[in-house]
Short mmCIF file of C-alpha atoms in Angstrom, two decimals:
data_model
loop_
_atom_site.label_atom_id
_atom_site.label_comp_id
_atom_site.label_asym_id
_atom_site.label_seq_id
_atom_site.Cartn_x
_atom_site.Cartn_y
_atom_site.Cartn_z
CA MET A 83 -13.31 -43.82 13.98
CA SER A 84 -12.28 -42.65 17.50
CA TRP A 85 -12.15 -38.91 18.15
CA ARG A 86 -8.35 -39.04 18.50
CA LYS A 87 -8.01 -40.68 15.10
CA LEU A 88 -10.33 -38.07 13.60
CA ASN A 89 -8.34 -35.32 15.33
CA ARG A 90 -5.05 -36.59 13.88
CA TRP A 91 -6.67 -36.89 10.47
CA ILE A 92 -7.91 -33.26 10.56
CA HIS A 93 -4.51 -31.98 11.71
CA ARG A 94 -2.57 -33.93 9.07
CA GLU A 95 -4.85 -33.27 6.08
CA LEU A 96 -5.33 -29.56 6.78
CA GLY A 97 -1.59 -29.27 7.44
CA PHE A 98 -0.82 -30.60 4.00
CA LEU A 99 -3.60 -28.63 2.29
CA PHE A 100 -2.57 -25.29 3.79
CA PHE A 101 1.21 -25.71 3.74
CA GLY A 102 1.58 -23.22 0.85
CA MET A 103 -0.73 -20.68 2.46
CA THR A 104 1.19 -20.85 5.75
CA ILE A 105 4.45 -20.11 3.93
CA ILE A 106 2.82 -17.19 2.05
CA TYR A 107 1.36 -15.61 5.19
CA GLY A 108 4.42 -16.40 7.33
CA ILE A 109 6.99 -14.78 5.03
CA SER A 110 4.83 -11.80 4.07
CA GLY A 111 3.89 -11.40 7.75
CA ILE A 112 7.54 -10.85 8.69
CA ALA A 113 7.92 -8.42 5.76
CA LEU A 114 4.83 -6.43 6.75
CA ASN A 115 5.88 -6.36 10.41
CA HIS A 116 9.11 -4.64 9.44
CA SER A 117 7.37 -2.44 6.90
CA VAL A 118 5.10 -1.06 9.63
CA ALA A 119 8.12 -0.68 11.93
CA ARG A 120 9.85 1.22 9.07
CA HIS A 121 12.94 -0.96 9.01
CA TRP A 122 12.57 -1.48 5.28
CA ASN A 123 10.09 -1.38 2.42
CA PRO A 124 9.23 -4.95 1.39
CA GLY A 125 7.56 -3.86 -1.84
CA LEU A 126 10.35 -1.70 -3.30
CA ILE A 127 14.09 -1.77 -3.80
CA THR A 128 15.66 1.70 -3.75
CA LYS A 129 19.21 2.42 -4.85
CA ALA A 130 20.72 5.90 -4.54
CA THR A 131 23.85 7.14 -6.33
CA SER A 132 25.55 10.51 -5.84
CA ILE A 133 26.78 12.43 -8.88
CA GLN A 134 28.24 15.94 -9.06
CA TYR A 135 27.02 18.52 -11.56
CA PRO A 136 29.93 20.54 -12.99
CA GLY A 137 29.27 23.84 -11.22
CA THR A 138 26.31 25.21 -9.35
CA LEU A 139 22.81 26.13 -10.51
CA GLN A 140 20.04 28.62 -9.86
CA LYS A 141 16.34 27.98 -10.32
CA ALA A 142 16.00 30.78 -12.87
CA ASP A 143 18.81 29.35 -15.02
CA VAL A 144 17.41 25.84 -15.31
CA ASP A 145 16.04 25.20 -18.78
CA ARG A 146 15.61 22.26 -21.13
CA ALA A 147 19.35 22.29 -21.96
CA THR A 148 20.22 22.00 -18.25
CA ILE A 149 17.85 19.07 -17.90
CA GLU A 150 19.39 17.42 -20.98
CA LYS A 151 22.87 17.85 -19.50
CA ILE A 152 21.82 16.33 -16.16
CA LEU A 153 20.18 13.40 -17.94
CA GLU A 154 23.33 12.84 -19.96
CA LEU A 155 25.52 12.95 -16.82
CA THR A 156 23.32 10.42 -15.07
CA GLY A 157 22.76 8.24 -18.15
CA GLU A 158 18.99 8.56 -17.83
CA LYS A 159 18.11 10.32 -21.08
CA GLU A 160 15.81 7.50 -22.18
CA ASN A 161 13.87 7.50 -18.92
CA TYR A 162 12.97 11.22 -18.61
CA LYS A 163 9.38 12.08 -17.65
CA GLN A 164 9.00 15.61 -16.19
CA TYR A 165 10.66 18.00 -13.75
CA TYR A 166 9.64 20.51 -11.11
CA PHE A 167 11.08 22.56 -8.28
CA PRO A 168 10.04 21.35 -4.81
CA ASN A 169 11.55 24.59 -3.46
CA GLU A 170 13.99 27.36 -4.45
CA ASP A 171 17.07 25.21 -3.82
CA HIS A 172 16.02 21.89 -5.28
CA LEU A 173 15.18 20.44 -8.68
CA MET A 174 13.42 17.12 -9.03
CA ILE A 175 13.63 15.27 -12.32
CA TYR A 176 11.24 12.35 -12.61
CA LEU A 177 12.30 9.25 -14.49
CA LYS A 178 10.73 5.98 -15.45
CA GLY A 179 11.82 3.92 -12.44
CA GLY A 180 13.15 6.68 -10.22
CA HIS A 181 14.12 10.32 -9.94
CA ILE A 182 17.07 12.72 -9.74
CA THR A 183 17.21 15.25 -6.93
CA VAL A 184 19.51 18.20 -7.58
CA ASP A 185 20.70 20.49 -4.82
CA LEU A 186 21.02 23.66 -6.92
CA PRO A 187 23.42 25.75 -4.75
CA THR A 188 25.99 22.92 -4.51
CA GLY A 189 25.32 21.04 -7.76
CA SER A 190 25.18 17.75 -5.91
CA MET A 191 22.80 15.29 -7.52
CA GLN A 192 21.26 12.10 -6.21
CA LEU A 193 19.99 9.53 -8.67
CA THR A 194 17.44 7.26 -7.02
CA LYS A 195 16.38 4.14 -8.86
CA ILE A 196 13.25 2.39 -7.62
CA ARG A 197 12.05 -1.03 -8.67
CA ASN A 198 9.60 -3.57 -7.37
CA ARG A 199 11.04 -6.18 -5.04
CA PRO A 200 10.37 -9.58 -6.59
CA VAL A 201 8.57 -12.28 -4.58
CA PHE A 202 7.77 -10.00 -1.62
CA GLN A 203 5.65 -7.75 -3.79
CA GLU A 204 3.57 -10.73 -4.91
CA LEU A 205 3.33 -12.17 -1.39
CA ASN A 206 2.22 -8.82 0.02
CA TYR A 207 -0.33 -8.52 -2.76
CA LEU A 208 -1.91 -11.69 -1.43
CA HIS A 209 -1.42 -10.88 2.28
CA TYR A 210 -3.19 -7.51 1.91
CA ASN A 211 -6.01 -9.26 0.02
CA LYS A 212 -5.56 -7.01 -3.01
CA PRO A 213 -7.04 -9.59 -5.43
CA LYS A 214 -10.28 -9.77 -3.36
CA LYS A 215 -12.82 -12.02 -5.17
CA LEU A 216 -11.91 -15.72 -4.87
CA TRP A 217 -8.83 -14.97 -2.79
CA THR A 218 -11.02 -13.62 0.05
CA TRP A 219 -12.85 -16.91 0.30
CA PHE A 220 -9.80 -19.12 -0.01
CA SER A 221 -7.87 -17.12 2.59
CA ASP A 222 -10.93 -17.21 4.90
CA LEU A 223 -10.98 -20.96 4.45
CA TYR A 224 -7.28 -21.01 5.31
CA ALA A 225 -7.83 -18.92 8.45
CA LEU A 226 -10.54 -21.33 9.57
CA GLY A 227 -8.24 -24.24 8.73
CA LEU A 228 -5.49 -22.66 10.81
CA VAL A 229 -7.80 -22.51 13.84
CA LEU A 230 -8.66 -26.18 13.35
CA ILE A 231 -4.98 -27.09 12.94
CA ALA A 232 -4.17 -25.24 16.18
CA ILE A 233 -6.98 -26.84 18.19
CA SER A 234 -6.38 -30.34 16.84
CA GLY A 235 -2.66 -29.89 17.51
CA LEU A 236 -3.36 -29.56 21.23
CA PHE A 237 -4.70 -33.11 21.40
CA LEU A 238 -2.25 -34.98 19.17
CA ILE A 239 -0.25 -36.52 22.00
CA LYS A 240 -1.44 -38.04 25.24
CA GLY A 241 0.40 -38.09 28.56
CA ARG A 242 3.44 -36.25 29.91
CA LYS A 243 4.27 -34.42 26.68
CA GLY A 244 0.63 -33.67 25.82
CA ILE A 245 -1.82 -30.94 26.79
CA THR A 246 -2.00 -32.24 30.36
CA GLY A 247 1.78 -32.01 30.76
CA ARG A 248 4.57 -30.04 29.08
CA GLY A 249 2.35 -29.24 26.10
CA GLY A 250 -0.11 -27.50 28.37
CA ILE A 251 2.63 -25.35 29.92
CA LEU A 252 3.93 -24.32 26.49
CA THR A 253 0.38 -23.50 25.39
CA ILE A 254 -0.13 -21.24 28.42
CA ILE A 255 3.23 -19.51 27.80
CA GLY A 256 2.24 -18.93 24.15
CA ILE A 257 -1.00 -17.29 25.27
CA LEU A 258 0.58 -15.25 28.08
CA ILE A 259 3.32 -13.65 25.94
CA PRO A 260 0.99 -11.78 23.53
CA LEU A 261 -1.36 -11.00 26.43
CA ALA A 262 1.46 -9.49 28.49
CA LEU A 263 2.73 -7.42 25.55
CA LEU A 264 -0.81 -6.23 24.85
CA ILE A 265 -1.19 -5.10 28.46
CA VAL A 266 2.19 -3.33 28.42
CA TYR A 267 1.77 -1.57 25.07
CA LEU A 268 -1.96 -0.86 25.04
CA TRP A 269 -3.06 -0.34 28.60
CA LEU A 270 -0.04 0.63 30.70
CA MET B 99 -9.92 -38.43 2.01
CA GLN B 100 -10.78 -37.82 -1.66
CA ARG B 101 -14.40 -37.28 -0.68
CA SER B 102 -13.50 -34.68 1.94
CA ILE B 103 -11.32 -32.72 -0.50
CA LEU B 104 -14.22 -32.79 -2.96
CA TRP B 105 -16.50 -31.26 -0.28
CA VAL B 106 -14.00 -28.51 0.37
CA LEU B 107 -13.88 -27.67 -3.34
CA ILE B 108 -17.70 -27.71 -3.66
CA ALA B 109 -18.06 -25.37 -0.68
CA PHE B 110 -15.42 -23.05 -2.12
CA LEU B 111 -17.12 -22.87 -5.52
CA ALA B 112 -20.55 -22.30 -3.96
CA VAL B 113 -19.27 -19.28 -2.04
CA SER B 114 -17.53 -17.96 -5.15
CA CYS B 115 -20.74 -18.12 -7.23
CA ASN B 116 -22.57 -16.09 -4.60
CA GLN B 117 -19.88 -13.45 -4.85
CA THR B 118 -20.45 -13.07 -8.61
CA VAL B 119 -24.11 -12.13 -7.95
CA ASN B 120 -23.01 -9.42 -5.50
CA LYS B 121 -20.58 -8.01 -8.04
CA GLU B 122 -23.35 -7.55 -10.59
CA GLY B 123 -25.30 -5.56 -7.99
CA ASP B 124 -22.26 -3.34 -7.38
CA ASN B 125 -21.91 -2.66 -11.10
CA GLN B 126 -25.52 -1.49 -11.29
CA GLU B 127 -24.85 0.86 -8.40
CA ALA B 128 -21.74 2.22 -10.10
CA SER B 129 -23.58 2.91 -13.33
CA LYS B 130 -25.53 5.78 -11.71
CA THR B 131 -24.56 8.95 -13.47
CA GLU B 132 -23.49 11.97 -11.45
CA GLN B 133 -22.52 15.48 -12.38
CA ILE B 134 -18.76 16.01 -12.30
CA ILE B 135 -17.26 19.48 -11.95
CA SER B 136 -13.95 20.12 -13.67
CA ALA B 137 -11.66 22.36 -11.63
CA THR B 138 -8.00 23.23 -11.17
CA ILE B 139 -6.18 22.61 -7.89
CA VAL B 140 -5.96 26.36 -7.26
CA GLU B 141 -9.71 26.77 -7.84
CA LEU B 142 -10.49 23.95 -5.42
CA LEU B 143 -8.34 25.34 -2.67
CA ALA B 144 -9.48 28.92 -3.22
CA ALA B 145 -13.14 28.10 -2.54
CA PRO B 146 -13.27 24.70 -0.82
CA ALA B 147 -16.82 25.21 0.47
CA ASP B 148 -18.10 25.44 -3.11
CA TYR B 149 -16.75 21.99 -3.93
CA GLN B 150 -17.14 20.20 -0.61
CA ASP B 151 -18.44 16.63 -1.04
CA LYS B 152 -18.97 17.20 -4.77
CA GLU B 153 -17.69 15.04 -7.60
CA VAL B 154 -14.78 16.84 -9.21
CA ALA B 155 -12.21 16.16 -11.92
CA VAL B 156 -8.75 17.57 -11.35
CA SER B 157 -5.37 16.94 -12.91
CA GLY B 158 -1.73 17.61 -12.19
CA MET B 159 1.72 16.10 -12.08
CA VAL B 160 2.17 13.53 -9.32
CA THR B 161 5.01 14.80 -7.13
CA HIS B 162 4.98 12.05 -4.52
CA VAL B 163 3.40 8.68 -3.84
CA CYS B 164 3.47 7.27 -0.32
CA LYS B 165 5.93 4.37 -0.45
CA HIS B 166 4.30 2.57 2.46
CA GLY B 167 1.22 1.10 0.85
CA GLY B 168 0.45 3.84 -1.71
CA GLN B 169 -2.42 5.19 0.35
CA LYS B 170 -1.90 8.78 -0.71
CA CYS B 171 -0.29 10.79 -3.46
CA PHE B 172 0.13 14.48 -4.24
CA ILE B 173 -0.35 16.45 -7.42
CA VAL B 174 1.00 19.91 -8.12
CA ALA B 175 -0.85 22.75 -9.82
CA ASP B 176 0.41 24.60 -12.90
CA ASP B 177 1.93 27.25 -10.60
CA GLY B 178 4.44 24.57 -9.55
CA GLU B 179 3.74 25.14 -5.87
CA THR B 180 0.16 24.41 -4.81
CA GLN B 181 -0.38 20.75 -4.07
CA ILE B 182 -3.33 18.64 -3.09
CA ARG B 183 -3.49 15.27 -1.39
CA ILE B 184 -5.26 12.44 -3.18
CA VAL B 185 -6.40 9.33 -1.33
CA PRO B 186 -7.70 6.14 -2.92
CA GLY B 187 -11.44 5.50 -2.87
CA GLY B 188 -13.90 3.27 -4.70
CA ASP B 189 -12.14 0.35 -6.37
CA ILE B 190 -8.69 1.94 -6.14
CA ASP B 191 -6.58 -0.05 -3.67
CA GLU B 192 -3.40 2.00 -3.84
CA PHE B 193 -1.36 4.41 -5.92
CA LYS B 194 1.76 3.02 -7.57
CA VAL B 195 5.12 4.71 -7.19
CA GLU B 196 5.41 4.59 -11.01
CA MET B 197 2.85 7.44 -11.09
CA GLU B 198 5.45 9.92 -9.83
CA GLY B 199 6.33 12.44 -12.52
CA SER B 200 3.27 11.61 -14.63
CA THR B 201 0.40 14.00 -15.24
CA ILE B 202 -2.74 12.28 -14.02
CA ALA B 203 -6.40 13.26 -14.27
CA PHE B 204 -8.28 12.20 -11.14
CA LYS B 205 -12.02 11.92 -10.64
CA GLY B 206 -13.43 11.78 -7.13
CA THR B 207 -15.06 13.55 -4.22
CA PHE B 208 -13.52 16.70 -2.79
CA ARG B 209 -13.48 16.38 0.98
CA VAL B 210 -13.09 18.99 3.64
CA GLN B 211 -12.16 17.22 6.82
CA THR B 212 -14.25 17.17 9.93
CA ALA B 213 -12.61 17.05 13.35
CA VAL B 214 -12.97 13.25 13.42
CA LEU B 215 -11.48 12.83 9.95
CA ALA B 216 -8.67 15.25 10.74
CA GLU B 217 -7.72 13.18 13.78
CA GLU B 218 -7.72 9.96 11.74
CA GLN B 219 -5.61 11.61 9.07
CA LEU B 220 -3.13 12.88 11.62
CA GLU B 221 -2.72 9.33 12.96
CA ASP B 222 -2.18 8.14 9.40
CA TYR B 223 0.36 10.89 8.78
CA GLU B 224 2.30 9.90 11.86
CA SER B 225 2.14 6.16 11.45
CA LYS B 226 2.41 5.50 7.73
CA GLU B 227 4.92 7.92 6.35
CA HIS B 228 6.69 10.53 8.33
CA HIS B 229 9.51 12.47 6.76
CA GLU B 230 12.30 13.77 8.96
CA GLU B 231 12.55 16.96 6.90
CA GLU B 232 9.79 19.18 5.64
CA GLN B 233 8.81 18.16 2.11
CA SER B 234 7.22 20.19 -0.66
CA HIS B 235 4.04 18.15 -0.15
CA SER B 236 4.09 18.42 3.66
CA SER B 237 1.52 21.20 3.86
CA ALA B 238 -0.81 19.28 1.51
CA GLU B 239 -0.25 16.19 3.65
CA LYS B 240 -1.50 17.95 6.76
CA ALA B 241 -4.13 20.06 4.99
CA GLU B 242 -7.80 19.68 5.78
CA TYR B 243 -8.67 19.33 2.09
CA PHE B 244 -8.16 16.27 -0.06
CA LEU B 245 -9.62 14.40 -2.97
CA GLU B 246 -10.99 10.90 -2.51
CA ALA B 247 -10.33 9.51 -5.97
CA VAL B 248 -12.51 6.83 -7.53
CA ASP B 249 -10.87 6.87 -10.93
CA PHE B 250 -7.74 8.19 -12.58
CA LYS B 251 -6.14 8.25 -15.97
CA GLU B 252 -2.68 9.23 -17.14
CA VAL B 253 -2.74 12.29 -19.38
CA THR B 254 0.92 12.44 -20.38
CA GLN B 255 4.19 10.97 -19.27
#
């Protein structure tokens, strides 16, 4: 078998084998990028609703009956956990799957429901290597496979469109972009 | 092609078996018994030097869990005001947001930050979760004391 044939074989077989892993790391990579940049939280879905308490409240007046009334108004009686006062003007009622924040002087309440974001939560679980154990080894194998796929990809085509032609220029551009951004953000 | 896939699987299983041996070693290490001091949050913060780097057990209602990765949470003392920061240690990867509003008993090492640790924590505070407004846990977030938890258990809900 010539080295070019072997190269194509490596690229094709590893490409098939690690298709699923590339999708997992690609999608969760975008999610984590934006999580770090604080654009959104890929692991959680948060929904906030504003509700008005009839009247105003004072910390000293809040008792179990007040809590019951708030839970009834928000329809969260079944989900009640505990409450506490973050400060003199606010009451926080914890629920299974969220919380209610009450602004005591105005009586304005915010019901926040929090739930896990399907798919992304699972993908991030894998991307962050939370399972450890076997996943560490399989993802290491994938990373090694990705390096081999990249290197073998350089030599798939001969001639004008290959590494000695347009392919080479694109490869250099792909190396220079992260290098330039690294210089700008880290060293300048 | 079939042969090459077989080699990949054999290599994968060989590495996995080696990992099982390491895990047994870790378990033996974890089985060492240590003296654990039970304390309240107020007691810990009143005399931090007495508890520094010691194994302590402390409990309180979880007021906040960091939504960006669950790498810290805060529990409030019975006075409803004093809070302490808890960070995951040992086998704990993260704290779940579901813990908010639950009373949790934590076991771990009480840490008083050194200058190096304080700097790392400040970076973490600025990069991971930064609230626009001052929160009830903000002072505990920036405090030099925290608990590095290795185990926790829900007391009530």
